[in-house]
PDB file of N, CA and C in Angstrom:
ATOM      1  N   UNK A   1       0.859  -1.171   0.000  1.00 92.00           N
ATOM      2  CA  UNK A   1       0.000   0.000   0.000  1.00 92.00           C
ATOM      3  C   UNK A   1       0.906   1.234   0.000  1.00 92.00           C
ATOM      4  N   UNK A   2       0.785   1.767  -1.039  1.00 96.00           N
ATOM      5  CA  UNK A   2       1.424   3.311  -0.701  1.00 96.00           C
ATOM      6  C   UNK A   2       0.935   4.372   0.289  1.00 96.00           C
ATOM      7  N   UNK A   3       2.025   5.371   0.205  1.00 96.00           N
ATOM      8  CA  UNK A   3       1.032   6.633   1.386  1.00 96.00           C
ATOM      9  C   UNK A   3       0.198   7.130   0.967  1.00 96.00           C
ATOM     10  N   UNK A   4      -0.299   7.694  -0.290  1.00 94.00           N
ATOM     11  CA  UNK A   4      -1.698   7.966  -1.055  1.00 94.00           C
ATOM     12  C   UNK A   4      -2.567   7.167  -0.559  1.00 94.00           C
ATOM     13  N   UNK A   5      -2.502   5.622  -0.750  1.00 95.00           N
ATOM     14  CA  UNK A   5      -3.455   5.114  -0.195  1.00 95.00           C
ATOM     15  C   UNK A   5      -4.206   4.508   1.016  1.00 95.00           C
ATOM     16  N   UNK A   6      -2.454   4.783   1.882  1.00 97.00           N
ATOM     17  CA  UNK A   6      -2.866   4.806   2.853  1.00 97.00           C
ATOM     18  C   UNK A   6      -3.560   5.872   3.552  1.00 97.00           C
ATOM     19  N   UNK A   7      -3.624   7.073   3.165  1.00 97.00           N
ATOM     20  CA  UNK A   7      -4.030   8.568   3.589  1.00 97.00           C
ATOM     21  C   UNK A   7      -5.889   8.174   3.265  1.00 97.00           C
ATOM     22  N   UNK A   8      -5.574   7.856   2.048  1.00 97.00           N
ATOM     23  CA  UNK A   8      -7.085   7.723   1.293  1.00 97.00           C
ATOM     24  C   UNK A   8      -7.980   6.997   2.568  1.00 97.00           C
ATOM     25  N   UNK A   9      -7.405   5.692   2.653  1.00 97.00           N
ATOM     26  CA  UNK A   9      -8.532   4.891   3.704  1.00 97.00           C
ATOM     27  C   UNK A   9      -8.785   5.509   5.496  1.00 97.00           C
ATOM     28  N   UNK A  10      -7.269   5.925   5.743  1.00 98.00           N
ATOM     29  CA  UNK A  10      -7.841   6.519   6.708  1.00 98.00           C
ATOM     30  C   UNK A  10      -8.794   7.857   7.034  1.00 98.00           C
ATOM     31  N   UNK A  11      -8.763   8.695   5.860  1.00 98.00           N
ATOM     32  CA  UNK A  11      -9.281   9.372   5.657  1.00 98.00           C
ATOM     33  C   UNK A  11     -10.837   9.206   4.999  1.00 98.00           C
ATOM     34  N   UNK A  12     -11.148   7.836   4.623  1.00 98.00           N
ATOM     35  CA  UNK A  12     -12.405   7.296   4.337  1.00 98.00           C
ATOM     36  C   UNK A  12     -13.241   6.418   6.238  1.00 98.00           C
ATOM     37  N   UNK A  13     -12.287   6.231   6.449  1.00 97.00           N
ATOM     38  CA  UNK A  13     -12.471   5.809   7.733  1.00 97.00           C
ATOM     39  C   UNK A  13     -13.250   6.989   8.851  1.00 97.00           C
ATOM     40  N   UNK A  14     -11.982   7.794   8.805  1.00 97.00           N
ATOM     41  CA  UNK A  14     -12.856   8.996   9.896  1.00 97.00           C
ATOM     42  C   UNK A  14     -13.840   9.280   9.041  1.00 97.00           C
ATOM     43  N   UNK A  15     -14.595   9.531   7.916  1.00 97.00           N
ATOM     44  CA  UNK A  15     -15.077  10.145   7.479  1.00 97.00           C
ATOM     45  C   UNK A  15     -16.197   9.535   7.398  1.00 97.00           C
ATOM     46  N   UNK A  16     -16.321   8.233   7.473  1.00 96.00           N
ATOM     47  CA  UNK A  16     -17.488   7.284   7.778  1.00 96.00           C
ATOM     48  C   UNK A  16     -17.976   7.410   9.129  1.00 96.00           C
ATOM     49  N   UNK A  17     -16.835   7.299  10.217  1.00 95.00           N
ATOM     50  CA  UNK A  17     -17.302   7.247  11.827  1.00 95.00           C
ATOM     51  C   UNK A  17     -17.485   8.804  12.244  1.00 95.00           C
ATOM     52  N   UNK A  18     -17.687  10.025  11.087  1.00 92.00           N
ATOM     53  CA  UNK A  18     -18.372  10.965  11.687  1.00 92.00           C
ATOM     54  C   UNK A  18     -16.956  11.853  12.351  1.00 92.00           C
ATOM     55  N   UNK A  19     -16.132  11.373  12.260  1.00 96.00           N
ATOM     56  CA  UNK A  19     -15.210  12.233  12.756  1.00 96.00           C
ATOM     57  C   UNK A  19     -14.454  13.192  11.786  1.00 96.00           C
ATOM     58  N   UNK A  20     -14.354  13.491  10.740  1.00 96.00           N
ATOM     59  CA  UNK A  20     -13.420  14.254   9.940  1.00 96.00           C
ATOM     60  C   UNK A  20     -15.388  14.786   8.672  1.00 96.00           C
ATOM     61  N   UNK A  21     -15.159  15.926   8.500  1.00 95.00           N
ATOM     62  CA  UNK A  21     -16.234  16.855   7.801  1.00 95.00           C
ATOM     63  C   UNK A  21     -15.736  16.129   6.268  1.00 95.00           C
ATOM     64  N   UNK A  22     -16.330  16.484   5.550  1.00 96.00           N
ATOM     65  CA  UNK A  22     -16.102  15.642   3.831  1.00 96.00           C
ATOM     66  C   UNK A  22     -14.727  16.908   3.303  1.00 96.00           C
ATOM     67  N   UNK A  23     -14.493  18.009   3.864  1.00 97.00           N
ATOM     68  CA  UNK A  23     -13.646  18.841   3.651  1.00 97.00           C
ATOM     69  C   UNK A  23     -12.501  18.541   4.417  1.00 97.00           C
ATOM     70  N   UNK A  24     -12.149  18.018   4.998  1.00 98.00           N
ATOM     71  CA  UNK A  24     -11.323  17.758   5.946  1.00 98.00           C
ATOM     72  C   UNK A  24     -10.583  16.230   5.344  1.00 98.00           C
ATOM     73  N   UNK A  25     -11.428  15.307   5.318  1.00 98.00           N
ATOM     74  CA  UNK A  25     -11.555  14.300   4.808  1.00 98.00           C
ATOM     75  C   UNK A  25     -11.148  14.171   3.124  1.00 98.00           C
ATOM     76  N   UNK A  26     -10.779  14.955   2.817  1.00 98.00           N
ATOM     77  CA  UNK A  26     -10.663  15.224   1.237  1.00 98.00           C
ATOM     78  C   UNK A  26      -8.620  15.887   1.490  1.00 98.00           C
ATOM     79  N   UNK A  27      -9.060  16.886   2.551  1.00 98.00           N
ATOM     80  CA  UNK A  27      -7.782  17.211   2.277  1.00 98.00           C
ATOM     81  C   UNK A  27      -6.695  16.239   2.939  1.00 98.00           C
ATOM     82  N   UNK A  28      -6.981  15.641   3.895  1.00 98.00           N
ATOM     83  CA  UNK A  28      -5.900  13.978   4.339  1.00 98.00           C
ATOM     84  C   UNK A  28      -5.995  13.082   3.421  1.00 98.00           C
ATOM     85  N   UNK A  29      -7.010  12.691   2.541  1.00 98.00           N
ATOM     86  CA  UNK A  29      -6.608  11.873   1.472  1.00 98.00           C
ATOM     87  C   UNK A  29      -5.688  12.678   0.159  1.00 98.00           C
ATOM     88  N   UNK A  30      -5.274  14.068   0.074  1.00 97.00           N
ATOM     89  CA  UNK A  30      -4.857  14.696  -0.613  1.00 97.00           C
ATOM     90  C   UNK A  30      -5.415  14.561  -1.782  1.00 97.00           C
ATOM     91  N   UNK A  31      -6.889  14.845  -2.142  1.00 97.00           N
ATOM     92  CA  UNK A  31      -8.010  14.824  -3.038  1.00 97.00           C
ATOM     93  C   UNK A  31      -8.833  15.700  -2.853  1.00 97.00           C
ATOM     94  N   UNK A  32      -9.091  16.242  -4.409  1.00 97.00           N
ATOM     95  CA  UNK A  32     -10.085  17.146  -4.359  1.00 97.00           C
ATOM     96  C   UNK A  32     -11.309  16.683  -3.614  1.00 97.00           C
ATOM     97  N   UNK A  33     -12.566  17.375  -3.381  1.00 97.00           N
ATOM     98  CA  UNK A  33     -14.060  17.159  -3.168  1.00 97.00           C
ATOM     99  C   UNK A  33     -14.361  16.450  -3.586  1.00 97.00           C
ATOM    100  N   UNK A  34     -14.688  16.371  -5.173  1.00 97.00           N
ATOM    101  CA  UNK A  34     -15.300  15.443  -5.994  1.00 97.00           C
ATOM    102  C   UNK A  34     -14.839  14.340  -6.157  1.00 97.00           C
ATOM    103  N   UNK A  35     -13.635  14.038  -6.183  1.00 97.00           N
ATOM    104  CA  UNK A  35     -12.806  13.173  -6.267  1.00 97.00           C
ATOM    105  C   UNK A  35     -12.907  12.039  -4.822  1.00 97.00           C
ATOM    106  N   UNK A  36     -13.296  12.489  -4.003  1.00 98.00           N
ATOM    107  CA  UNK A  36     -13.351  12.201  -2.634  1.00 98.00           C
ATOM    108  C   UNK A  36     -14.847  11.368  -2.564  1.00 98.00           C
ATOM    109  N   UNK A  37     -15.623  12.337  -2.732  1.00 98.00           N
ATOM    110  CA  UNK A  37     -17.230  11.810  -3.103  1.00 98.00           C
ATOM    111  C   UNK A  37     -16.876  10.527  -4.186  1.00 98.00           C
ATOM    112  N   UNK A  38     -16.323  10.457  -5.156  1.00 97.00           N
ATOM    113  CA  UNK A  38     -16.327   9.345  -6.194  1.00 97.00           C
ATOM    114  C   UNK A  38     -15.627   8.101  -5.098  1.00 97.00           C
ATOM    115  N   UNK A  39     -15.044   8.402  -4.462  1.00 97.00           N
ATOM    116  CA  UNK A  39     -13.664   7.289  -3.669  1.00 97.00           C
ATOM    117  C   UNK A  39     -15.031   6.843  -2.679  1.00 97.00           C
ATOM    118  N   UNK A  40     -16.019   7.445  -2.321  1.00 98.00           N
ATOM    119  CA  UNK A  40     -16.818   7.326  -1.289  1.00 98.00           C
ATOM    120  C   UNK A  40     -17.642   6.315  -1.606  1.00 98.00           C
ATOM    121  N   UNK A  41     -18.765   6.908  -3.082  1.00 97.00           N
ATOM    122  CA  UNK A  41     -19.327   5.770  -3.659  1.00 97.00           C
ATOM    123  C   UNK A  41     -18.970   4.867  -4.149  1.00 97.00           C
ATOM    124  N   UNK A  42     -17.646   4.649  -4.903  1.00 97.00           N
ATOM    125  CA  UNK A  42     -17.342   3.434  -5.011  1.00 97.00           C
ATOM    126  C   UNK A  42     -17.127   1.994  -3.653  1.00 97.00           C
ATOM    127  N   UNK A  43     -16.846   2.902  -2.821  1.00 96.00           N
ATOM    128  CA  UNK A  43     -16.960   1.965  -1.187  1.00 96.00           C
ATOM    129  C   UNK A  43     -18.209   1.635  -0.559  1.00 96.00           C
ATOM    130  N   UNK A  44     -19.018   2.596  -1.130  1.00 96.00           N
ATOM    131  CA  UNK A  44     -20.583   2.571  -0.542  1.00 96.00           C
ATOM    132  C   UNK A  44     -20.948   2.911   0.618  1.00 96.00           C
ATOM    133  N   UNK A  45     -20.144   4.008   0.828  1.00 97.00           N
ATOM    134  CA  UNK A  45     -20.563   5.002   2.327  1.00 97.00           C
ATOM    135  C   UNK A  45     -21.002   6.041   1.695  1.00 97.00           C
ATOM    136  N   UNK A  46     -22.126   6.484   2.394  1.00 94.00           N
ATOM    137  CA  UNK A  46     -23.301   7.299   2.074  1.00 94.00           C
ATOM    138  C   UNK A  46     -22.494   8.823   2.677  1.00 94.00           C
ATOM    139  N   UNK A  47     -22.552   9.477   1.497  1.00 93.00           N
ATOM    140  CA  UNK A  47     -22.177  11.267   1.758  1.00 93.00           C
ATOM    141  C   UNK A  47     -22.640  11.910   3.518  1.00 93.00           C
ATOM    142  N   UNK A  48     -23.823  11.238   3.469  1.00 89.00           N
ATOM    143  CA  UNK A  48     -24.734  11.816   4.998  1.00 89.00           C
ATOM    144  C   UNK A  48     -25.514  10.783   5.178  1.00 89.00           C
ATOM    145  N   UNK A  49     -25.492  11.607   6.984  1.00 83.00           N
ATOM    146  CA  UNK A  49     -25.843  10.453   7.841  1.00 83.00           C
ATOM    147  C   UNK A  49     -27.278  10.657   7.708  1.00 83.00           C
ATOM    148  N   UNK A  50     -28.522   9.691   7.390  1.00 83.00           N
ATOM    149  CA  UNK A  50     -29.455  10.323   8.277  1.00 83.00           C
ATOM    150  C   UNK A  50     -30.314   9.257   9.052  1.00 83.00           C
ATOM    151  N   UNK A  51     -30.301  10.004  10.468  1.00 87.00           N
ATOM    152  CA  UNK A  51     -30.612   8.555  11.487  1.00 87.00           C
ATOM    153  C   UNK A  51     -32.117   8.916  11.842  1.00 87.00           C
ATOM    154  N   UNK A  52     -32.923   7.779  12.765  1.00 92.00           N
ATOM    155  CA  UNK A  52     -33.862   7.992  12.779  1.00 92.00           C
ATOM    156  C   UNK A  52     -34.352   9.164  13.493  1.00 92.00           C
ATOM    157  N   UNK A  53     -33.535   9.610  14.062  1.00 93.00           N
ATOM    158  CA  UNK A  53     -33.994  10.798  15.396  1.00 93.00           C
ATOM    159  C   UNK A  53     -34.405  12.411  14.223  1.00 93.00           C
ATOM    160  N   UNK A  54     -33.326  12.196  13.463  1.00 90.00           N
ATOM    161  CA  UNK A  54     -33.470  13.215  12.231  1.00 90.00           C
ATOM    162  C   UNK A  54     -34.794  13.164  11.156  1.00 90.00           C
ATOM    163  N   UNK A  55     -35.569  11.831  11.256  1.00 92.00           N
ATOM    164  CA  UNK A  55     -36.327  11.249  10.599  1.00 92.00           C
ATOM    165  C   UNK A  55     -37.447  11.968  11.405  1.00 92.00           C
ATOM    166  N   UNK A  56     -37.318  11.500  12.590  1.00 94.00           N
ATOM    167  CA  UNK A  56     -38.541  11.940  13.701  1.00 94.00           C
ATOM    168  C   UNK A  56     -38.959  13.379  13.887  1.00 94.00           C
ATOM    169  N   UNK A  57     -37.540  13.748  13.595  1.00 94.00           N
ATOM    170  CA  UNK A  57     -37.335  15.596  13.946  1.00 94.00           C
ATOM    171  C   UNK A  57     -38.064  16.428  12.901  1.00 94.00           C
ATOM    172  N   UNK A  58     -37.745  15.749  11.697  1.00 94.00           N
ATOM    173  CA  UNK A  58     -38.699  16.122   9.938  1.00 94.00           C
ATOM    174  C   UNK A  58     -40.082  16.118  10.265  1.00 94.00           C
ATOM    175  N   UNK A  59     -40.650  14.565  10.560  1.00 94.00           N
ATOM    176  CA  UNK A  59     -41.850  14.565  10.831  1.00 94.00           C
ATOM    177  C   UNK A  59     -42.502  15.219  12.019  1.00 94.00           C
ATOM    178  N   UNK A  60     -41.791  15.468  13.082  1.00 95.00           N
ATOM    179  CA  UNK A  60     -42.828  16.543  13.489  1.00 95.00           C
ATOM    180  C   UNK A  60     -42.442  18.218  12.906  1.00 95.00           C
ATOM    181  N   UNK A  61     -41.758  18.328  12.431  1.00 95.00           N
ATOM    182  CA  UNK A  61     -41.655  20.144  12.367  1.00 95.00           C
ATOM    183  C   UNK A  61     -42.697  20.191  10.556  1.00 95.00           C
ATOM    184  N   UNK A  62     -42.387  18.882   9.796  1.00 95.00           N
ATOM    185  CA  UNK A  62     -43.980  19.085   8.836  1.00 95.00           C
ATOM    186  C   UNK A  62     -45.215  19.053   9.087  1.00 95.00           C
ATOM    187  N   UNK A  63     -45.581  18.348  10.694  1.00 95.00           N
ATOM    188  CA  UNK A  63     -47.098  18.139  10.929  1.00 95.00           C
ATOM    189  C   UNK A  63     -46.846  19.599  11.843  1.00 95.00           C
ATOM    190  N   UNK A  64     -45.903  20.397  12.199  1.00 96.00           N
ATOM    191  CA  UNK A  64     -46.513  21.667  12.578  1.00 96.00           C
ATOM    192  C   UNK A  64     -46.454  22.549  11.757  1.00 96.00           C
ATOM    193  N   UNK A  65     -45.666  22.462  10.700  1.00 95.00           N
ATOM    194  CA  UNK A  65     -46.162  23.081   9.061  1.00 95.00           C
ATOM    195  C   UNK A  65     -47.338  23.027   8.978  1.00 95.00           C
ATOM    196  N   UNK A  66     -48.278  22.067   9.262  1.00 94.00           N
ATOM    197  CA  UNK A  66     -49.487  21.754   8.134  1.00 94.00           C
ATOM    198  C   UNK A  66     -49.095  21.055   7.010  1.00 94.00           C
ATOM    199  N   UNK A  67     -47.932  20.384   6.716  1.00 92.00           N
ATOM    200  CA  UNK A  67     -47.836  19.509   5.615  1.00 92.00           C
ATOM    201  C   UNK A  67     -47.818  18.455   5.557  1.00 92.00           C
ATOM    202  N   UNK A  68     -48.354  17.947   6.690  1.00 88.00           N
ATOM    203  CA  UNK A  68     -48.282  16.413   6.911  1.00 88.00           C
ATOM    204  C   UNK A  68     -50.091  16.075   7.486  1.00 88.00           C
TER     205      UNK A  68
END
């Protein structure tokens, strides 16, 4: 494994467990943004998190919209 790629995974690593921002995470793999996002989907870690509490949080602030 070279240091490119070793930079790459650890930097796919924090970036999965929420610890390093996708900007941050781009610049330790020494990769652009986009480039970073492509390295992402090909691994199949999702850009953003979204958990159920965030799910819950949507559905009530639309049923006090009136849109639900």
């Amino acid at each position: 494994m070279t240091e490119t790629e070793f930079k790459q995974e650890i930097a796919l690593l924090l970036f999965e467990s929420g610890k390093l921002s996708l900007g941050y995470a781009s610049k330790l793999a020494e990769i652009d943004k986009i480039r970073f996002q492509q390295l992402l989907q090909e691994r199949k870690i999702p850009l953003y998190s979204y958990e159920i509490e965030d799910f819950e949080l949507d559905l009530k602030n639309l049923r006090e919209l009136g849109r639900l």
